[in-house]
GROMACS .gro file of C-alpha atoms in nm:
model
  183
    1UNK     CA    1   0.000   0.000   0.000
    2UNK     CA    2   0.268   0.258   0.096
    3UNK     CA    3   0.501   0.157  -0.209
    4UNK     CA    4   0.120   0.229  -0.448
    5UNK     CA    5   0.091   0.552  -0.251
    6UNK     CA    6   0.462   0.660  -0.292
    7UNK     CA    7   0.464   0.501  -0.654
    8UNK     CA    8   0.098   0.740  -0.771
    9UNK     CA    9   0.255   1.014  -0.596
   10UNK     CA   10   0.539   0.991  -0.823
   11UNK     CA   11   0.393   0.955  -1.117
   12UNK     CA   12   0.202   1.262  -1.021
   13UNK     CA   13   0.525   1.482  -0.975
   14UNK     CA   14   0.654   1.387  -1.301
   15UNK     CA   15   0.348   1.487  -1.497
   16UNK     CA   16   0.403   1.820  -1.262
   17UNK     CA   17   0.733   1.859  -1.411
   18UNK     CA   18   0.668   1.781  -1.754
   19UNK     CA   19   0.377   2.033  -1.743
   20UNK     CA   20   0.581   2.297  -1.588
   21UNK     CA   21   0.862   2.218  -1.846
   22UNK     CA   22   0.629   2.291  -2.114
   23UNK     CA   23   0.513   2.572  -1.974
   24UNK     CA   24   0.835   2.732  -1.926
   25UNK     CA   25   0.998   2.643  -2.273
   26UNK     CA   26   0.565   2.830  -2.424
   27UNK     CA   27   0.738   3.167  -2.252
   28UNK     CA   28   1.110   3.141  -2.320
   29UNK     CA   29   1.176   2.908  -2.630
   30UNK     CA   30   1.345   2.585  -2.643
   31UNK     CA   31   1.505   2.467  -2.384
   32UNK     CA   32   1.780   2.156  -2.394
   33UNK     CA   33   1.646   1.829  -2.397
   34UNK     CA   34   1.800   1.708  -2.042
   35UNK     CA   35   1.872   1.983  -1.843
   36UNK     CA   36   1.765   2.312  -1.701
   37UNK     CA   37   2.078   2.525  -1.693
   38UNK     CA   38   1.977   2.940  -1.597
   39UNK     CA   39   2.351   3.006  -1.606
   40UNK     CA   40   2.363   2.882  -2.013
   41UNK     CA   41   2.290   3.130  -2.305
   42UNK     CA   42   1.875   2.972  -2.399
   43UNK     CA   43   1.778   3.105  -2.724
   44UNK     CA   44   1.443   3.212  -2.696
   45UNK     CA   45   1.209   3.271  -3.056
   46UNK     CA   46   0.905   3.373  -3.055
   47UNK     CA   47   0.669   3.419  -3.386
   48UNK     CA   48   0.481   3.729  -3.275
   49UNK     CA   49   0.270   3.857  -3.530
   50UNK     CA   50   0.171   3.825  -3.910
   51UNK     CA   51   0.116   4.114  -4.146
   52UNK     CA   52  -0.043   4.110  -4.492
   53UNK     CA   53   0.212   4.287  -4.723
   54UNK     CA   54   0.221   4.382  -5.054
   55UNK     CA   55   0.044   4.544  -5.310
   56UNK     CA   56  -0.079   4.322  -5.602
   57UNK     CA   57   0.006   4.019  -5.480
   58UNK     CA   58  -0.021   4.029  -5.082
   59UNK     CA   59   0.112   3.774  -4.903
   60UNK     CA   60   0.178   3.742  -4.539
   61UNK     CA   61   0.522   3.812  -4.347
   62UNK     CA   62   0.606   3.649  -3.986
   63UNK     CA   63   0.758   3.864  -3.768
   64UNK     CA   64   1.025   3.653  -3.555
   65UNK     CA   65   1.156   3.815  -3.246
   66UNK     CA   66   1.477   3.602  -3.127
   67UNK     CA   67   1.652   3.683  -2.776
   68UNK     CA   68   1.958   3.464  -2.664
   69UNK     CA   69   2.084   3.632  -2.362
   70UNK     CA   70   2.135   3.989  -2.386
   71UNK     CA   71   2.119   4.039  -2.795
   72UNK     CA   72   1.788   4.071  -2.930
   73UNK     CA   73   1.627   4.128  -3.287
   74UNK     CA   74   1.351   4.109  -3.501
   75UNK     CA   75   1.308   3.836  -3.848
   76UNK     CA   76   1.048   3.910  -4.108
   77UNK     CA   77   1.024   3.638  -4.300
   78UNK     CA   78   0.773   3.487  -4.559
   79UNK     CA   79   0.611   3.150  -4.579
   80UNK     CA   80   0.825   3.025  -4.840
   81UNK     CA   81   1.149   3.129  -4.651
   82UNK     CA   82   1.017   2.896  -4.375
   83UNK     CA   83   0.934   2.632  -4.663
   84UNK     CA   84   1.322   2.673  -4.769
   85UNK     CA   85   1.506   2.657  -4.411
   86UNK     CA   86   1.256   2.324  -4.400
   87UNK     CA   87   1.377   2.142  -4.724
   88UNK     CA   88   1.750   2.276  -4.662
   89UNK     CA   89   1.689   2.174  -4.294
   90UNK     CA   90   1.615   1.818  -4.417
   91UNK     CA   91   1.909   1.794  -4.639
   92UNK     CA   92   2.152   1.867  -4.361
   93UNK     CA   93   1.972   1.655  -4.071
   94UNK     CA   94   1.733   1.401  -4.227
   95UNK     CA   95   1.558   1.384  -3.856
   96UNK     CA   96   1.402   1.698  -3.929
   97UNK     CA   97   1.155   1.530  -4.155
   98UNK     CA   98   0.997   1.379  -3.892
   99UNK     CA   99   0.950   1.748  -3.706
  100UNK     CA  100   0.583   1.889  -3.787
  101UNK     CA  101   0.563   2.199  -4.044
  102UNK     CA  102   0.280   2.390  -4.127
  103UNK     CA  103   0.170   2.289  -4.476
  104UNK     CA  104   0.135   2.531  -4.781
  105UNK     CA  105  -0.252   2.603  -4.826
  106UNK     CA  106  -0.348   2.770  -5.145
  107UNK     CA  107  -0.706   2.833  -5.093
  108UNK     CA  108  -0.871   3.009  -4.772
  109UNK     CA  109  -0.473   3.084  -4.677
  110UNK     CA  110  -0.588   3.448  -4.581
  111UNK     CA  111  -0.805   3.321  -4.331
  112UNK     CA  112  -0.765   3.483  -3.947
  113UNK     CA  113  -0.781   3.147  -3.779
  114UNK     CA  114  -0.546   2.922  -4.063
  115UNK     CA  115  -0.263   3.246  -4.020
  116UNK     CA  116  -0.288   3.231  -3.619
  117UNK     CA  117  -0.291   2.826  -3.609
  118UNK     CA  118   0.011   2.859  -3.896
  119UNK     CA  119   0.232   3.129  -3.676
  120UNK     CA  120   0.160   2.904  -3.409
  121UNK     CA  121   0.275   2.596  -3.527
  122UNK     CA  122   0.551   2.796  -3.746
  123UNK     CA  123   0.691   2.867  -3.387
  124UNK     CA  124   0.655   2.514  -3.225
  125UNK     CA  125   0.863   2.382  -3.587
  126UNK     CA  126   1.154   2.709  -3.527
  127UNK     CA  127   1.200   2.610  -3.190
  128UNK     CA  128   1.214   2.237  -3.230
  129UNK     CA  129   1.467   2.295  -3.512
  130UNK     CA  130   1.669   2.494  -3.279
  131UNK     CA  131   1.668   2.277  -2.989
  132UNK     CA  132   1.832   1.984  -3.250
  133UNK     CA  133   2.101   2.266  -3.365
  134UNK     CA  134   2.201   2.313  -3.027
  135UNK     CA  135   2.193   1.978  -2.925
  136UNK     CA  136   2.392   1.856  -3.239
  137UNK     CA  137   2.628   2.172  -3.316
  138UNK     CA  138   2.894   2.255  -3.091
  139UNK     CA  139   2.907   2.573  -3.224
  140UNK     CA  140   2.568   2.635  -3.089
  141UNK     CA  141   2.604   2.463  -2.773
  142UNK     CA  142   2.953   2.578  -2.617
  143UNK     CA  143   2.861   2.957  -2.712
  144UNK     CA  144   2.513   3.058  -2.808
  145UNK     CA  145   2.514   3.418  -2.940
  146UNK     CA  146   2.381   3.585  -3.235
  147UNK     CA  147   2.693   3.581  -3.500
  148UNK     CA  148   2.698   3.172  -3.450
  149UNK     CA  149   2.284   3.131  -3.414
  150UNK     CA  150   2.341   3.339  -3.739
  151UNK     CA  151   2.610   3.137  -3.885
  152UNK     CA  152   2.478   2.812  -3.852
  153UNK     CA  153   2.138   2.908  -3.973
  154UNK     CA  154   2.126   3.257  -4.166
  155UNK     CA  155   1.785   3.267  -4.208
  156UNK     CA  156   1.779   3.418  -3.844
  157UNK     CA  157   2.032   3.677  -3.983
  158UNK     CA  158   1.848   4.060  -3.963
  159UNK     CA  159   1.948   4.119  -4.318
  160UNK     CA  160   1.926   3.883  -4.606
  161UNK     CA  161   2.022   4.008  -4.977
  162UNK     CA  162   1.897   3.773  -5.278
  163UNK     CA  163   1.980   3.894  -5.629
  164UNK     CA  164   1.587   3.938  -5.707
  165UNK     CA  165   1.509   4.118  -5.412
  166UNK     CA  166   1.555   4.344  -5.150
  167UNK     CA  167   1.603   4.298  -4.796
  168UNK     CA  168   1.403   4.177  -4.615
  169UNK     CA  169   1.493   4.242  -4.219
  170UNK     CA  170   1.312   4.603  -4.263
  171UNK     CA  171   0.976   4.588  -4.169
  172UNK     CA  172   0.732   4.503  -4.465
  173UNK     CA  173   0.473   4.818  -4.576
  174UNK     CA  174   0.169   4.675  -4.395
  175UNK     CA  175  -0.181   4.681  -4.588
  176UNK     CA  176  -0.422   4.517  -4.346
  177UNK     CA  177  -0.253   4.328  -4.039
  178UNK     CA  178  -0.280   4.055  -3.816
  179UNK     CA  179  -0.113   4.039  -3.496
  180UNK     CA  180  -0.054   3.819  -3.174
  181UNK     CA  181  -0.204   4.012  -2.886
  182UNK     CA  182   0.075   3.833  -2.670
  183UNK     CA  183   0.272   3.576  -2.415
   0.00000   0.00000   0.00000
């Protein structure tokens, strides 16, 4: 009886833990996979709001804020740049296959509820993808700043130059806007 009692009580500190783990990695970012360290540099990423941008063909831009201890900065980024960092992603560690991203929608992609569940999810697949970086890069893990967050994945860099098109770190001109209300 005693070993039941000790055994349920247990059980019922670990589902504690794991809720308060979850919790705390929802208002900070990814956290390492084994241990709780305040003292290490934690990247924390949040995807905080969408805007509708441009003029004939409006699409929508996620706003990425990223802190890792003292540096922090601002990512606008399309969907398809998210697309790209996913199928490059792949190439480099085949396990991110199995991590969930948002599929491309064609129809009803405008929608309030699809763009909130999409920067939503966008976020969960960013910081999943981080936690495996830091985990498997010893770049990332011995000294997490923003030139080496930056160099191992530059689509976290502020600004990005592609031959076709300007940068796009600025923020976009914003039409008609979406945002997150908040952590």
């Amino acid at each position: 009886e005693l070993n039941d009692r000790l055994q349920r009580n247990m059980v019922s500190k670990d589902m504690i833990i794991k809720r308060l783990y979850l919790e705390l990695e929802a208002l900070r970012g990814p956290l390492g996979p084994t241990e709780i360290d305040v003292s290490t540099q934690i990247i924390s990423l949040w995807v905080t709001s969408v805007f509708l941008s441009g003029s004939q063909r409006q699409h929508h831009v996620y706003q990425i804020h990223v802190r890792i201890g003292p540096e922090e900065w601002n990512v606008y980024r399309r969907y398809s740049e998210f697309y790209n960092l996913h199928q490059e992603s792949k190439k480099q560690y085949p396990v991110v296959s199995a991590f969930q991203f948002p599929p491309k929608k064609t129809i009803g992609n405008k929608d309030s509820k699809f763009v909130e569940d999409r920067r939503i999810k966008l976020q969960q697949y960013l910081r999943r993808l981080v936690n495996h970086l830091v985990a498997n890069n010893p770049m990332l893990s011995s000294s997490a700043s923003k030139s080496s967050l930056t160099a191992s994945i530059p689509f976290f860099a502020e600004a990005r130059e592609s031959p076709s098109r300007s940068s796009r770190s600025r923020p976009p001109r914003v039409h008609s806007s979406h945002t997150y209300g908040g952590l």
